[in-house]
Short mmCIF file of C-alpha atoms in Angstrom, two decimals:
data_model
loop_
_atom_site.label_atom_id
_atom_site.label_comp_id
_atom_site.label_asym_id
_atom_site.label_seq_id
_atom_site.Cartn_x
_atom_site.Cartn_y
_atom_site.Cartn_z
CA MET A 26 -11.09 33.69 -12.44
CA GLY A 27 -11.09 30.10 -11.15
CA VAL A 28 -11.91 26.95 -13.00
CA GLU A 29 -15.56 26.06 -13.37
CA ARG A 30 -16.63 22.71 -14.86
CA THR A 31 -19.74 20.77 -15.26
CA VAL A 32 -19.36 17.01 -15.76
CA ASP A 33 -21.32 13.76 -15.05
CA ILE A 34 -18.90 12.35 -12.49
CA ALA A 35 -16.26 14.00 -10.53
CA VAL A 36 -13.35 11.64 -9.30
CA ILE A 37 -11.28 12.96 -6.49
CA GLY A 38 -7.82 11.41 -6.50
CA GLY A 39 -5.37 10.59 -9.30
CA GLY A 40 -4.00 7.43 -8.08
CA LEU A 41 -4.85 4.00 -9.57
CA ALA A 42 -8.32 3.83 -8.00
CA GLY A 43 -9.32 7.22 -9.40
CA LEU A 44 -7.94 6.88 -12.79
CA THR A 45 -9.31 3.38 -13.20
CA ALA A 46 -12.76 4.55 -12.11
CA ALA A 47 -12.72 7.45 -14.48
CA ARG A 48 -11.55 5.29 -17.43
CA GLN A 49 -14.35 2.78 -16.87
CA LEU A 50 -16.93 5.50 -16.58
CA ARG A 51 -15.93 7.21 -19.79
CA ARG A 52 -16.07 3.74 -21.32
CA ASP A 53 -19.66 3.50 -19.98
CA GLY A 54 -20.44 6.83 -21.65
CA PHE A 55 -20.11 9.21 -18.77
CA ASP A 56 -18.19 12.55 -18.86
CA ALA A 57 -15.78 11.79 -15.94
CA LEU A 58 -13.15 14.23 -14.66
CA VAL A 59 -10.28 13.32 -12.27
CA VAL A 60 -9.38 16.08 -9.82
CA GLU A 61 -5.88 15.54 -8.21
CA ALA A 62 -4.26 17.88 -5.64
CA ARG A 63 -0.64 16.88 -6.68
CA ASP A 64 1.28 18.06 -9.78
CA ARG A 65 1.37 14.40 -10.94
CA VAL A 66 -0.78 11.23 -11.14
CA GLY A 67 0.12 8.00 -9.44
CA GLY A 68 -0.87 8.53 -5.68
CA ARG A 69 1.29 6.16 -3.62
CA THR A 70 3.35 5.11 -6.57
CA LEU A 71 6.22 7.32 -7.45
CA ASN A 72 9.25 6.82 -9.77
CA HIS A 73 12.60 8.54 -9.05
CA PRO A 74 15.23 9.03 -11.63
CA ILE A 75 18.77 7.66 -10.90
CA GLY A 76 20.35 8.69 -14.23
CA SER A 77 20.80 7.19 -17.73
CA GLY A 78 16.95 7.04 -18.02
CA LYS A 79 16.55 4.69 -15.22
CA ILE A 80 14.40 4.86 -12.08
CA VAL A 81 13.83 3.49 -8.77
CA GLU A 82 10.24 3.30 -7.22
CA VAL A 83 9.96 5.24 -3.92
CA GLY A 84 6.28 4.17 -3.51
CA GLY A 85 4.53 0.88 -4.28
CA GLN A 86 6.26 -1.34 -6.84
CA TRP A 87 5.63 -5.05 -6.71
CA VAL A 88 2.97 -7.10 -8.45
CA GLY A 89 2.55 -10.93 -8.16
CA PRO A 90 0.49 -13.91 -8.97
CA GLY A 91 -3.23 -13.68 -8.27
CA GLN A 92 -3.22 -9.97 -8.81
CA ASP A 93 -5.17 -10.36 -12.08
CA ARG A 94 -6.54 -6.84 -12.42
CA VAL A 95 -3.19 -4.96 -12.30
CA LEU A 96 -1.33 -7.74 -14.28
CA ALA A 97 -4.14 -7.37 -17.13
CA LEU A 98 -3.82 -3.56 -17.02
CA ILE A 99 -0.12 -3.79 -17.39
CA ASP A 100 -0.48 -6.01 -20.52
CA GLU A 101 -3.26 -3.80 -21.89
CA LEU A 102 -1.07 -0.64 -21.54
CA GLY A 103 1.86 -2.38 -23.26
CA LEU A 104 4.10 -2.21 -20.25
CA GLU A 105 6.63 -4.96 -19.51
CA THR A 106 7.67 -6.51 -16.25
CA PHE A 107 10.77 -8.23 -14.91
CA PRO A 108 11.42 -10.50 -11.83
CA THR A 109 12.69 -9.24 -8.44
CA TYR A 110 16.14 -10.36 -8.12
CA THR A 111 16.41 -13.45 -5.88
CA THR A 112 19.33 -15.41 -7.08
CA GLY A 113 21.76 -16.41 -4.32
CA ARG A 114 21.42 -16.75 -0.66
CA HIS A 115 19.30 -14.60 1.51
CA LEU A 116 20.61 -13.23 4.81
CA PHE A 117 18.89 -13.63 8.32
CA GLU A 118 20.18 -11.64 11.22
CA TYR A 119 19.20 -12.91 14.68
CA ARG A 120 20.87 -12.30 18.01
CA GLY A 121 23.67 -10.54 16.34
CA LYS A 122 24.66 -13.35 13.99
CA LEU A 123 24.08 -13.38 10.23
CA ARG A 124 23.05 -16.57 8.70
CA ARG A 125 22.86 -17.45 4.91
CA TYR A 126 20.11 -19.57 3.64
CA ARG A 127 18.16 -20.52 0.43
CA GLY A 128 14.48 -21.05 0.00
CA ARG A 129 11.69 -19.63 2.18
CA ILE A 130 12.96 -19.81 5.62
CA PRO A 131 16.35 -19.66 7.49
CA LEU A 132 17.67 -22.58 9.42
CA ILE A 133 17.18 -21.72 13.10
CA ALA A 134 16.49 -23.63 16.27
CA SER A 135 13.87 -26.27 15.36
CA ALA A 136 11.47 -25.48 18.25
CA ALA A 137 11.41 -21.90 17.41
CA LEU A 138 10.94 -22.62 13.69
CA LEU A 139 8.02 -25.00 14.42
CA ASP A 140 6.46 -22.36 16.68
CA ALA A 141 6.61 -19.71 13.98
CA TYR A 142 5.27 -22.19 11.38
CA ILE A 143 2.36 -23.29 13.51
CA GLY A 144 1.54 -19.63 14.29
CA LEU A 145 1.48 -18.57 10.67
CA GLN A 146 -0.52 -21.69 9.68
CA ARG A 147 -3.09 -20.93 12.39
CA LEU A 148 -3.58 -17.42 11.30
CA ASP A 149 -4.06 -18.76 7.76
CA ARG A 150 -6.81 -21.06 8.97
CA MET A 151 -8.50 -18.39 10.93
CA SER A 152 -8.45 -16.07 8.04
CA ARG A 153 -10.67 -18.29 5.96
CA LEU A 154 -13.33 -17.78 8.43
CA VAL A 155 -13.42 -13.99 7.97
CA PRO A 156 -15.22 -12.80 4.77
CA ALA A 157 -13.15 -10.16 3.20
CA ASP A 158 -16.09 -8.26 2.00
CA ALA A 159 -17.71 -8.18 5.61
CA PRO A 160 -15.16 -8.97 8.24
CA TRP A 161 -17.67 -7.81 10.86
CA SER A 162 -19.97 -10.77 9.97
CA ALA A 163 -17.43 -13.57 10.92
CA ALA A 164 -18.73 -15.71 13.76
CA ARG A 165 -15.87 -14.70 16.10
CA ALA A 166 -15.57 -11.24 14.72
CA ARG A 167 -16.19 -9.34 18.02
CA GLN A 168 -13.71 -11.57 19.84
CA TRP A 169 -10.95 -11.19 17.31
CA ASP A 170 -11.58 -7.39 16.69
CA ALA A 171 -11.33 -6.89 20.52
CA GLU A 172 -7.65 -7.70 20.64
CA THR A 173 -4.56 -6.69 18.75
CA VAL A 174 -2.12 -8.79 16.77
CA GLU A 175 0.31 -8.25 19.71
CA SER A 176 -2.02 -9.70 22.43
CA TRP A 177 -2.84 -12.76 20.22
CA MET A 178 0.74 -13.58 19.60
CA ARG A 179 1.74 -13.23 23.19
CA ARG A 180 -0.95 -15.65 24.23
CA ASN A 181 -0.33 -18.07 21.41
CA LEU A 182 3.37 -18.11 20.47
CA HIS A 183 6.12 -19.39 22.90
CA SER A 184 9.32 -18.27 21.18
CA GLU A 185 10.84 -14.83 20.66
CA ILE A 186 11.62 -15.82 17.06
CA ALA A 187 7.79 -16.63 16.22
CA ARG A 188 6.73 -13.36 17.72
CA ARG A 189 9.28 -11.45 15.72
CA ALA A 190 8.13 -13.29 12.55
CA ILE A 191 4.43 -12.02 13.02
CA THR A 192 5.86 -8.50 13.85
CA MET A 193 7.69 -8.46 10.60
CA VAL A 194 4.52 -9.55 8.78
CA CYS A 195 2.60 -6.48 10.39
CA LYS A 196 5.35 -4.16 9.48
CA ALA A 197 5.61 -5.48 5.94
CA VAL A 198 1.97 -5.27 5.17
CA TRP A 199 0.82 -2.01 6.98
CA ALA A 200 4.07 -0.30 8.17
CA ALA A 201 2.46 -0.69 11.64
CA ASP A 202 3.40 -2.40 14.79
CA PRO A 203 1.35 -5.46 16.07
CA ALA A 204 0.14 -3.51 19.11
CA ASP A 205 -1.63 -1.09 16.67
CA VAL A 206 -3.48 -3.63 14.43
CA SER A 207 -6.67 -5.42 15.11
CA LEU A 208 -6.36 -9.28 14.82
CA LEU A 209 -9.58 -9.18 12.84
CA HIS A 210 -8.03 -6.74 10.42
CA LEU A 211 -4.97 -9.00 9.96
CA LEU A 212 -7.22 -11.95 9.17
CA ALA A 213 -9.39 -9.99 6.73
CA TYR A 214 -6.22 -8.89 4.85
CA LEU A 215 -4.94 -12.49 4.83
CA ASN A 216 -8.11 -13.66 3.25
CA ALA A 217 -8.27 -10.86 0.71
CA GLY A 218 -4.60 -11.55 -0.20
CA GLY A 219 -4.72 -15.24 -0.37
CA GLY A 220 -2.95 -16.16 2.71
CA VAL A 221 0.47 -15.50 4.40
CA ASP A 222 2.81 -16.99 1.76
CA SER A 223 0.99 -15.07 -1.03
CA MET A 224 1.43 -11.81 0.64
CA ILE A 225 5.04 -12.00 2.06
CA GLU A 226 6.89 -14.21 -0.37
CA THR A 227 8.97 -13.06 -3.28
CA ASP A 228 8.96 -15.90 -5.58
CA GLY A 229 5.35 -16.98 -6.11
CA GLY A 230 4.28 -14.09 -3.91
CA ALA A 231 3.26 -10.48 -4.02
CA GLN A 232 6.85 -9.22 -4.29
CA GLN A 233 7.64 -11.47 -7.38
CA THR A 234 7.53 -8.90 -10.26
CA ARG A 235 8.41 -5.21 -10.95
CA ILE A 236 7.50 -3.06 -13.91
CA VAL A 237 10.05 -2.04 -16.35
CA GLY A 238 10.30 1.83 -16.02
CA GLY A 239 8.41 1.87 -12.65
CA SER A 240 5.03 1.32 -11.33
CA GLN A 241 3.99 4.89 -11.75
CA ARG A 242 4.04 4.19 -15.43
CA ILE A 243 0.54 2.56 -15.03
CA SER A 244 -0.99 5.80 -13.74
CA ILE A 245 0.90 7.89 -16.32
CA ALA A 246 -0.40 5.87 -19.14
CA LEU A 247 -3.89 5.89 -17.83
CA ALA A 248 -3.78 9.73 -17.48
CA GLU A 249 -2.35 10.10 -21.07
CA ARG A 250 -5.44 8.21 -22.34
CA LEU A 251 -7.71 10.47 -20.27
CA GLY A 252 -5.96 13.50 -21.49
CA GLU A 253 -7.94 16.71 -20.64
CA HIS A 254 -10.13 14.82 -18.33
CA VAL A 255 -7.36 14.98 -15.60
CA LEU A 256 -7.00 18.04 -13.62
CA LEU A 257 -3.89 18.45 -11.59
CA ASN A 258 -2.73 20.96 -8.94
CA THR A 259 -6.31 21.15 -7.72
CA PRO A 260 -6.76 20.23 -4.12
CA VAL A 261 -10.42 19.56 -3.22
CA ARG A 262 -11.51 21.26 0.17
CA LYS A 263 -15.45 20.59 0.23
CA ILE A 264 -18.09 18.31 -1.18
CA GLU A 265 -21.50 19.87 -1.15
CA GLN A 266 -24.56 17.59 -2.12
CA THR A 267 -27.73 19.14 -3.21
CA GLN A 268 -30.97 17.61 -4.11
CA GLY A 269 -29.90 16.61 -7.60
CA SER A 270 -26.10 17.22 -7.93
CA VAL A 271 -22.87 17.41 -6.15
CA VAL A 272 -20.61 20.48 -6.04
CA VAL A 273 -16.82 19.87 -5.55
CA HIS A 274 -14.99 22.98 -4.32
CA GLY A 275 -11.28 23.61 -4.55
CA ASP A 276 -9.29 26.70 -3.82
CA ASP A 277 -10.27 28.32 -7.02
CA THR A 278 -12.14 25.50 -8.51
CA ARG A 279 -15.91 24.69 -8.64
CA ILE A 280 -17.07 21.41 -10.28
CA LEU A 281 -20.70 20.60 -10.73
CA ALA A 282 -21.35 16.93 -11.01
CA ARG A 283 -24.10 14.32 -10.85
CA ARG A 284 -22.08 12.07 -8.62
CA VAL A 285 -18.58 12.00 -6.98
CA ILE A 286 -16.18 9.18 -6.28
CA VAL A 287 -13.70 9.93 -3.40
CA ALA A 288 -10.61 7.79 -4.30
CA MET A 289 -8.49 8.79 -1.17
CA SER A 290 -7.42 6.92 1.91
CA PRO A 291 -10.14 7.09 4.69
CA ALA A 292 -7.85 9.48 6.75
CA LEU A 293 -7.51 11.99 4.03
CA ALA A 294 -11.09 11.65 2.95
CA GLY A 295 -12.12 12.51 6.52
CA ARG A 296 -10.25 15.89 6.13
CA LEU A 297 -12.65 17.13 3.50
CA VAL A 298 -15.63 19.30 4.55
CA TYR A 299 -18.92 17.67 3.64
CA SER A 300 -22.38 19.56 3.39
CA PRO A 301 -24.48 18.09 4.77
CA ALA A 302 -22.11 16.43 7.24
CA LEU A 303 -21.30 12.76 6.79
CA PRO A 304 -23.32 10.29 9.04
CA ALA A 305 -21.62 9.65 12.23
CA ASP A 306 -20.41 6.11 11.55
CA ARG A 307 -18.58 7.19 8.36
CA ASP A 308 -17.04 10.11 10.11
CA GLN A 309 -15.99 8.03 13.11
CA LEU A 310 -14.60 5.41 10.69
CA THR A 311 -12.29 8.01 9.06
CA GLN A 312 -10.99 8.99 12.52
CA ARG A 313 -10.08 5.32 13.39
CA MET A 314 -8.26 4.34 10.14
CA PRO A 315 -4.67 5.79 10.28
CA ASN A 316 -2.12 5.24 7.62
CA GLY A 317 1.00 3.27 8.33
CA SER A 318 4.48 4.85 8.90
CA VAL A 319 7.20 4.04 6.38
CA ILE A 320 10.32 5.69 5.07
CA LYS A 321 11.47 3.85 1.99
CA THR A 322 15.23 4.25 1.48
CA MET A 323 17.57 3.15 -1.29
CA ALA A 324 21.34 3.16 -1.55
CA VAL A 325 22.81 3.29 -5.00
CA TYR A 326 26.17 1.53 -5.80
CA ASP A 327 28.28 1.38 -8.99
CA THR A 328 27.56 -2.22 -9.24
CA PRO A 329 25.49 -4.70 -7.30
CA PHE A 330 28.52 -6.11 -5.53
CA TRP A 331 26.50 -8.40 -3.29
CA ARG A 332 25.68 -10.55 -6.29
CA ALA A 333 29.34 -11.44 -6.71
CA ASP A 334 29.42 -12.62 -3.11
CA GLY A 335 26.47 -14.98 -3.93
CA LEU A 336 23.84 -12.97 -2.14
CA SER A 337 20.41 -12.12 -3.32
CA GLY A 338 20.27 -8.62 -1.57
CA GLN A 339 17.38 -9.93 0.65
CA VAL A 340 17.82 -9.52 4.49
CA THR A 341 15.43 -10.20 7.23
CA ALA A 342 16.63 -8.82 10.55
CA ALA A 343 15.08 -9.57 13.86
CA THR A 344 16.50 -6.36 15.48
CA GLY A 345 17.56 -2.93 14.36
CA PRO A 346 15.76 -0.14 12.53
CA VAL A 347 16.28 -1.80 9.08
CA LYS A 348 14.59 -5.21 9.13
CA VAL A 349 13.98 -5.96 5.47
CA THR A 350 16.03 -5.16 2.43
CA PHE A 351 15.86 -6.11 -1.23
CA ASP A 352 17.94 -5.80 -4.45
CA ASN A 353 16.09 -3.11 -6.20
CA SER A 354 18.52 -2.71 -9.14
CA PRO A 355 17.25 -1.82 -12.73
CA PRO A 356 16.48 -4.82 -15.03
CA ASP A 357 20.06 -4.90 -16.27
CA GLY A 358 21.57 -4.70 -12.75
CA ASN A 359 23.26 -1.41 -13.40
CA PRO A 360 23.69 0.48 -11.09
CA GLY A 361 23.21 -1.65 -8.08
CA VAL A 362 20.54 -0.49 -5.71
CA LEU A 363 19.76 -1.87 -2.09
CA LEU A 364 16.28 -1.07 -0.77
CA ALA A 365 15.88 -0.75 3.03
CA PHE A 366 12.64 -0.14 4.82
CA LEU A 367 12.01 1.80 8.03
CA GLU A 368 8.55 0.89 9.22
CA GLY A 369 6.15 1.45 12.05
CA GLY A 370 7.62 2.92 15.23
CA ASP A 371 11.17 2.90 13.68
CA ALA A 372 9.94 5.08 10.94
CA ARG A 373 8.24 7.52 13.28
CA ARG A 374 11.24 7.71 15.58
CA LEU A 375 13.83 8.11 12.68
CA GLY A 376 11.55 10.48 10.93
CA ARG A 377 12.23 13.02 13.65
CA TYR A 378 16.02 12.81 12.84
CA PRO A 379 17.76 15.06 10.29
CA VAL A 380 18.07 13.26 7.01
CA GLU A 381 21.97 13.07 7.27
CA GLU A 382 21.69 11.14 10.57
CA ARG A 383 18.94 8.99 9.14
CA ARG A 384 21.11 8.10 6.20
CA ASP A 385 23.85 7.17 8.39
CA ILE A 386 21.77 4.81 10.35
CA VAL A 387 20.57 3.10 7.16
CA ILE A 388 24.05 2.82 5.53
CA SER A 389 25.35 1.37 8.82
CA SER A 390 22.70 -1.29 8.88
CA LEU A 391 23.49 -2.12 5.12
CA THR A 392 27.15 -2.32 6.05
CA ARG A 393 26.45 -4.67 8.84
CA PHE A 394 24.64 -6.89 6.48
CA PHE A 395 26.80 -6.75 3.23
CA GLY A 396 30.18 -5.57 4.52
CA SER A 397 32.42 -2.54 3.97
CA ALA A 398 31.41 -2.18 0.24
CA ALA A 399 28.06 -1.08 1.37
CA ALA A 400 29.46 1.86 3.32
CA THR A 401 30.09 4.06 0.36
CA PRO A 402 27.05 4.44 -1.96
CA ILE A 403 27.22 6.92 -4.71
CA ASP A 404 23.65 8.08 -3.87
CA TYR A 405 21.12 7.85 -1.24
CA ILE A 406 17.42 8.17 -1.82
CA GLU A 407 14.56 8.24 0.61
CA LYS A 408 10.76 9.05 0.68
CA ASP A 409 9.03 9.55 4.02
CA TRP A 410 5.34 9.01 3.15
CA SER A 411 4.02 10.22 6.49
CA ALA A 412 5.48 13.68 5.60
CA ASP A 413 3.93 13.76 2.22
CA GLU A 414 1.17 16.44 2.31
CA TRP A 415 -1.34 14.52 0.06
CA THR A 416 -0.60 11.00 1.55
CA ARG A 417 0.27 11.20 5.07
CA GLY A 418 1.46 7.74 5.52
CA CYS A 419 1.73 4.34 3.57
CA TYR A 420 1.52 1.60 2.74
CA GLY A 421 -2.15 2.10 3.47
CA ALA A 422 -4.61 2.45 6.20
CA PHE A 423 -5.23 -0.27 8.89
CA MET A 424 -7.94 -0.74 11.46
CA PRO A 425 -7.21 -0.77 15.34
CA PRO A 426 -9.37 -2.87 17.62
CA ASN A 427 -13.07 -2.40 17.58
CA THR A 428 -13.22 -0.67 14.19
CA TRP A 429 -14.24 -3.41 11.89
CA THR A 430 -17.09 -4.61 14.03
CA GLU A 431 -18.32 -1.05 14.88
CA TYR A 432 -17.74 0.86 11.67
CA GLY A 433 -16.86 -1.61 8.96
CA PRO A 434 -20.11 -1.33 7.09
CA ALA A 435 -19.42 2.36 6.40
CA LEU A 436 -16.19 1.69 4.52
CA ARG A 437 -17.75 1.33 1.04
CA ALA A 438 -21.50 2.26 1.47
CA PRO A 439 -22.34 5.23 -0.79
CA ILE A 440 -23.73 8.38 1.09
CA GLY A 441 -26.27 10.13 -1.17
CA ARG A 442 -24.30 10.97 -4.34
CA ILE A 443 -20.80 10.24 -2.94
CA HIS A 444 -19.12 6.97 -3.50
CA TRP A 445 -15.83 5.58 -2.11
CA ALA A 446 -12.79 3.98 -3.80
CA GLY A 447 -9.19 3.33 -2.85
CA ALA A 448 -7.17 0.41 -2.19
CA GLU A 449 -8.39 0.08 1.40
CA THR A 450 -11.97 -0.37 0.24
CA ALA A 451 -11.00 -3.56 -2.00
CA THR A 452 -12.23 -7.06 -1.05
CA VAL A 453 -9.54 -8.82 -3.08
CA TRP A 454 -5.96 -7.67 -2.57
CA MET A 455 -7.11 -5.12 -0.07
CA GLY A 456 -4.35 -2.37 0.20
CA TYR A 457 -2.37 -3.32 -2.84
CA MET A 458 -2.25 -1.77 -6.41
CA ASP A 459 -4.41 -4.58 -7.66
CA GLY A 460 -6.99 -3.83 -4.97
CA ALA A 461 -6.92 -0.14 -5.90
CA ILE A 462 -7.77 -1.01 -9.50
CA ARG A 463 -10.63 -3.26 -8.42
CA SER A 464 -11.97 -0.63 -6.07
CA GLY A 465 -12.09 1.93 -8.92
CA GLU A 466 -13.88 -0.54 -11.08
CA ARG A 467 -16.34 -1.41 -8.36
CA ALA A 468 -17.19 2.39 -7.70
CA ALA A 469 -17.79 3.01 -11.34
CA ALA A 470 -20.05 -0.05 -11.62
CA GLU A 471 -22.01 1.22 -8.67
CA ILE A 472 -22.69 4.44 -10.53
CA ALA A 473 -23.39 2.80 -13.83
CA ALA A 474 -26.09 0.64 -12.16
CA LEU A 475 -27.72 3.38 -10.28
CA VAL A 476 -28.12 5.73 -13.25
CA ALA A 477 -28.32 3.30 -16.23
CA GLY A 478 -30.64 4.59 -18.84
CA ASP A 479 -30.69 8.09 -17.26
CA ARG A 480 -28.42 9.84 -19.65
CA LYS A 481 -26.97 9.82 -23.08
CA PRO A 482 -23.46 8.68 -23.67
CA THR A 483 -21.23 11.79 -23.81
CA ALA A 484 -17.74 10.33 -24.11
CA VAL A 485 -15.80 7.26 -25.03
CA ILE A 486 -12.21 6.32 -24.25
#
């Protein structure tokens, strides 16, 4: 006998967006139920134990200034934060040479540095002309949406280093290559995240702070408060709308609800069966919003040996499969952990390799950066999010050319009794944990406004 439930609101997806939506709905007096396919909550946040009660995050992990909703939630839940380790000199690898530097940027040839700076500043200025809640309405939206980030930088940047800088921004934000991403999409993201510096910096930026015990603790704490109103191990296959209700179908589950929030990435939402079928623009949108490709890897050492050498653990490399690293050690610095990202085409290519070969490639890169001490980690950890059945790619979805202008209005618009949430639907900190929380609150508010006064409160949390 399968599970049958009748609730006010069914929320599909147990990540930050879904859990936040359910919490807000229950506070508003609705009987809301979270339905999650995995055996855990957290979505694209996931803690991984490394012994002695310590963890590393193999999913999303950082929060920073301006991310007010996630910071407020962390405080409300009684969680603590600690700064990303940045003490010492950073490393920049260019044309086979490692350079040590302090501050925001490495010392490189002045003409190339100026070209990169001018390019980034120009993108910042352009982004202010793109409303994050309606990018398609910008005056030059069709022009900017008709080209990729790659084509823009080839026309506007003169130096190789400047083009590589923009490439690293693309990979760091979407785990996608510049040739894949619409210029309008990049500009909308910059607006939603407060500009280039806010999004890519560590000190004073989106990578400034980590959560003691790992970012998944936010979702775990929310789920604990929701209690029996979270249903795990329950993949949803179909959403059926009737005249006065919605039926959510799983393998052996049937949930009758008044409304439903789909808190999934657009690509995964598009894999559900809808009856009646979704309007063409929404269905076409989900076909055009792929998730990025990233393998998050970590090498664990007895100690953070690079610190004794005066290094922060942060590397930016212009070439090679590993282009960005961080010191990802626990708050007390024991053990030492180096985080290395494989992103975009590098992740897709290396994702086809056996894990042993991929490990050797990552460790070889770390050894090139940090010396022979990096060659013998005590543990190697990786998570290929593209291979995760219920995620199929990270960090989030992105829009290729001609998607925002043709299909953008369908991203958040409810369809009958179906509402949409998820970090990709946010208008502030789009694609980040903060954006996921905002999207859940927005979807809950939509429902509350539509049915205000239409029911008696059934639950409070």
